[in-house]
Amino acid sequence: MATDPDTPAARDGRSPYDYAGGETEIPAGLEALPRLVGGQVRFDEYSRELYATDASAYETTPIGVVFPTSTRDVQTVMRHCAEREIPVLPRGGGTSLAGQAVNEAVVLDFTRHMDGVLEIDPETERARAEAGVYLGDLNQALAPHDLKFAPDPAWGDKSALGGAIGNNSTGSHSLKYGKTDAYVEECEVVLADGTLTTFGELTLEELRERADSDGDLEARIHAEVLRIVEEEADAVEEAYPNLKRNVSGYNLDMLIEEASEGSVNLARLLAGSEGTLAIVTEAEVSLEPVPETKAMALLTYDDLIDAMEDVAPILEHDPSAVEVMDDVLLDLARETEEFADVVSMLPPEASSVLLVEFYAEGDAEGMTKVAGLLADRVPDAESEVEPGDDPVRTEAPINATAAMEAHDHEERATFWKMRKSGLPILLSRTTDEKHISFIEDCAVPPEHLPEYAREFQEILEDNGTFASIYAHAGPGVLHVRPLINTKEIEGVDAMVDVADRVTDVVARLGGSVSGEHGDGRARTQWNKKLYGEHLWEVFRDLKTAFDPDWLLNPGSVCGDFDMSENLRHGPDYEFEMGFEPTLNWENENGFQGMAELCHGCGGCRGPQETTGGVMCPTFRASEEEITSTRGRANSLRQAMSGDLPDGEELSEEFLSEVMDLCIGCKGCAKDCPSEVDMAKLKVELTHEHHQREGANLRSRVFANVDTLSKLGSATAPVSNWLPELPGARLAMEKTLGIARERTLPAFHRETLVDWFEDRGPQVSEADAERKVLLFPDTYTNYNHPDVGRAAVRVLEAAGVHVQLAEGVVDSGRPPFSKGFLDVARERAEENVAALAPRIEAGWDVVVAEPSDAVMFQLDYLDLLSGDAVQSVAMNTFGVMEYLNAFGLDVPEGRGLLTYHGHCHQKATKKDLHAAAVLERAGYEVDALDSGCCGMAGSFGYEADHYAMSRAIGSILVDQVEESPADRVVAPGASCRSQLDDLAGEEPPHPIEVLAEGL
C-alpha cells in the first residue's frame, strides 16, 4: 500500500510498515543480494523466525526472506544462490500442513507483490495469474463471469495459487473437480540455474525434439521426462494407487496417462512437486462454471464404521461432496456456545454424520437428487419430491438411522457450519498435548474406508491416544489428528509408530500416504514404502534432472526429511517465563498455553474483501507477516523458547517491532480457529515492561484520559480552541506524539452527568418493569453526551426506569489497553464495588460505548475474581444489546442504513444486536462484514501509528462507499471519529437514530 506523503512516517523517510527486525547478519556470499533485487531482502532475526514455521508441526529457520516484485527478481535470486550453492524455497501463504513451506533456505514470499490476476478469458474459460494471488482473490475476480478455479482447499482464501500448484491442492468437492493438476494449463517458471522458461502441453514428438541429455538444463529436463515416459510407464502404472486423491511423490501417473494420449504437460508435472523442481511465477489455469444451485442431505449413524460402510453406495448417486464427522467432534461441538445449537438438531443418539451435497441445475433437480438418495435408506425416508419427478434409486441400501434435508442457502450453510466446526475446536487446546498434523490425510479407496478406520483406531489405542476422524469421506480421505505430546520423547516415538503402522495399512489397501496435504517433512520418508525402491530412485533422478545441485526446497518429496526432526515443540523445547502474569489465565498452561496456541494456519492473513471478519486489520493494511496474529504469536513463542535472545520478549525493540501495531481489536479471539488472544498477550507483556522500565509520557496521558477529559470539559470551549492555535498541533506531536493531522474530540461543558442531574428520570421505578443504571463512560460523558441523552430517552420510551450509575469511575479501558493493569484493576474494583449491590437489588447496567461495555463483560474477568465481578459481567449490556435482549419496544423509523459494528462487540459476538433492533424499528440495514476501523482508542491519534490507522480505516471507508445506503451508523466512538476524519462526516450512534423517532 502506498505511503501517504504527508504522514509522520513518510516525513522521516520510512514506510509506515518498515521495521528494524532485530539484529541482521547477512550470510557470506549474499551481501550483494539486497542491491540486485527490486523487492525487499531481509536477513534480520525477526523476519527469519517469522518464516520458520507454516501450519505444520515443524520449524526450521531460513537463511533469509525475499519479497520479489517481478519474475526478474526471482531469476536474480535463483542465479545468485545457485552460484553459491544456497537453497531456495518458493512460498505462498505458508498454510502447508506437512512442513513443505519451511526449510533452511532463502524464502521467496510471492504473496506480497506478485499477486495479480493478469488475464481472464470467459470464452475459453481460462485465467492467468501470478503465483502469489490468493485463491479467494482469484475467485472474486472470476465471480462476475460465473466462473471459478475449481479446487477448493479449506484455507483457499489464504492459500496462494503457486502453493496450490506446489501442493496439488484440492478440497471438499474433489469428487467433481479432482486436483489442481487437472486445471494447470501452462506455467512460467524459473529453473534451478535461473533460466526463465514456459512449461505447457507438448506432443511426444515435440518432447523428443527438445530432449538432449547433454544439452542445457531445459534440454536435460525434457530428456529425463522422455525417458520416464518411454521406460517407466509400466512401473508407474503398477505402483500408483487408483485414487482420485493422491498427492504423494511426483505426478508421474498423470504424466504417463497423458503420454498414452500422445502428449505431455510439464506444467502439470510441477503439481505436487512442492517447489522442488522449479519455481512457478505465473500460471494459466482452466476454470469451471459456478454451479446453479446445490442440495444437501445430512445422514446420522450410531457408529463411525456404519457411516463408512455407507460411503460407497452413496457415491453411486454422483454427489459433489461426502463429508464425515465422528463422535469426538460432535461431542466437542455440543459443548461450545457457537456450535451447540447446530449440533442439537441431530438425534441424541447420533454418533457420526455424513454430509452429502449435490450440484443441480435448479431446485427441482436438487430435490430429486436428495430424494433419490433418501429413497435408498433403510427404512425408506420420507422426502418431498416435485410432482412428475422420478428419483433415481440404486440397489445398494443406505443404512443411516436418520436423515435431514437442506435446500435453501441458509439451511445448507448450517449443515456446512457443523462440518467445519471440528477443526477450530481441536486446535483450541492449550495443553502440551496437541492434535498434531502428521498422518491426517491418507487416502484409501472408499470401499476400504470401514477397514481403514477400524485399523487406524486400533493403532491409536495401542499408543494410548485417540483422534477425531472427519473430512472427505467421498474420495476416501479422512483427516485424523492424533493427540500427541511432542515435547516428550515418548510422544515423538508414538507419533512415528502411528505413522509407520498407518502407512503400512494404507499401502496394503491400495491407498496413498497423502491425499491432500502433501509430503514435506511429515510424509516424505514414507514414499519409498508406498512406491518401492525403484520408483524412489526415479523420483530422485527426476529431481536431479530439474535441479542438479538439489537447491530447490531440498529434502521434500524424495529427500532425507525425517518426520521426528525439526519439530516446533520437540523434546528439547523449553519455554521460559521470566515474570508472573498479572491477568487471570483460565486456560490450561495459562500464559504459556496461549502463547503456544497458534498452529500457523494463516487465517489471520485473509484479505478483508474475500474473508471478511475482524482479524487481522494490521496485516490487511500492510501485508507484513509480523503484523498478523500468526507473526506476533510465533515471534512471542520463539522469544520465550530461546530462538531469540534471552528476555527479548520484554525488550523495547520487541515490543515496538512485534507488539506495537497490535491494535487490541480482539478479532483473533473470535476469528482465529485456535482463538489466540493476542490483545490479552500484548497487554500482559506491556504491563511487565512498564513495571521494569517505566512508561512514556504519551502512554500515561492516554491511560488517564478520563482525568484529561474532565479538565477539558470544565474549561470548554477554551479547551477546544487550544489545538487550533498556530503551532499547537506541531507542539502536541513533538511533546506527546499526537499526530498533528488528527481532529481531536470536542469537549462539552455540560456533561451527561450534569444533564441528568438537572433532568432526572422520566419513568418512575414503580411504573417500570425493568430498571437500568446507565454507565457514564468517558467519551459519552464528556465528548458526546447527546449519545447518552439519546440512550436515556429511548430506554424510557421502552418503559425502563433509568438512573446514572453513581460511585463509579471510568471503566478502566484506557489503562488496560495501554498495559497499566494495576490501574485498570483498581478502577475495576471500584466499579464492581459500586455496581454489584445494585445488581443484586435488581438493576441492570447499560453502557453506550461498546469498548467500555466489553470491558465490563469480558476484561473485568481477567482482572478480578469472585462472584461480584461475575455478577457485573453477566448483567452489563451494550445499550443496543439490552434493547434486543429483552425485546423492548423501540421507536419506529424508516430508511436504509449502513451499519458498522465495533470490533470488540464483534469479537464477543454481540455486534448484530444493533442491526436487529434497527430492523425491528423498520429500517433496512446493510450490516457490513467489516473489520476494525483502525482508530482503536488512542492508537489512531498517535503520530507513529497515524499512517497505519489511515490504511486500516481506508478499508472500512471503501466498504461504506460501496454500500447502497446514504446514511451510516456506528456505535463506537473511535469508529465515528475515524469515519469523520476520512470520509468527512461523523455518523450517529444507532441509539441516536432510534431517538429521532421519538
Short mmCIF file of C-alpha atoms in Angstrom, two decimals, residues 43 68 193 247 377 405 418 568 592 617 679 741 754:
data_model
loop_
_atom_site.label_atom_id
_atom_site.label_comp_id
_atom_site.label_asym_id
_atom_site.label_seq_id
_atom_site.Cartn_x
_atom_site.Cartn_y
_atom_site.Cartn_z
CA PHE A 43 18.18 -11.37 6.88
CA PRO A 68 10.14 -10.43 -5.23
CA ASP A 193 20.00 -22.15 -12.72
CA VAL A 247 -0.53 -36.17 -3.97
CA ARG A 377 -32.35 -45.56 3.01
CA GLU A 405 -32.51 -32.26 4.02
CA MET A 418 -21.43 -28.05 11.64
CA ARG A 568 8.22 -26.94 16.62
CA GLN A 592 2.36 -20.22 28.05
CA PRO A 617 -6.58 -5.39 10.49
CA ALA A 679 -4.69 -8.48 22.62
CA GLU A 741 -3.31 15.69 11.28
CA ASP A 754 -24.73 17.34 34.62
#
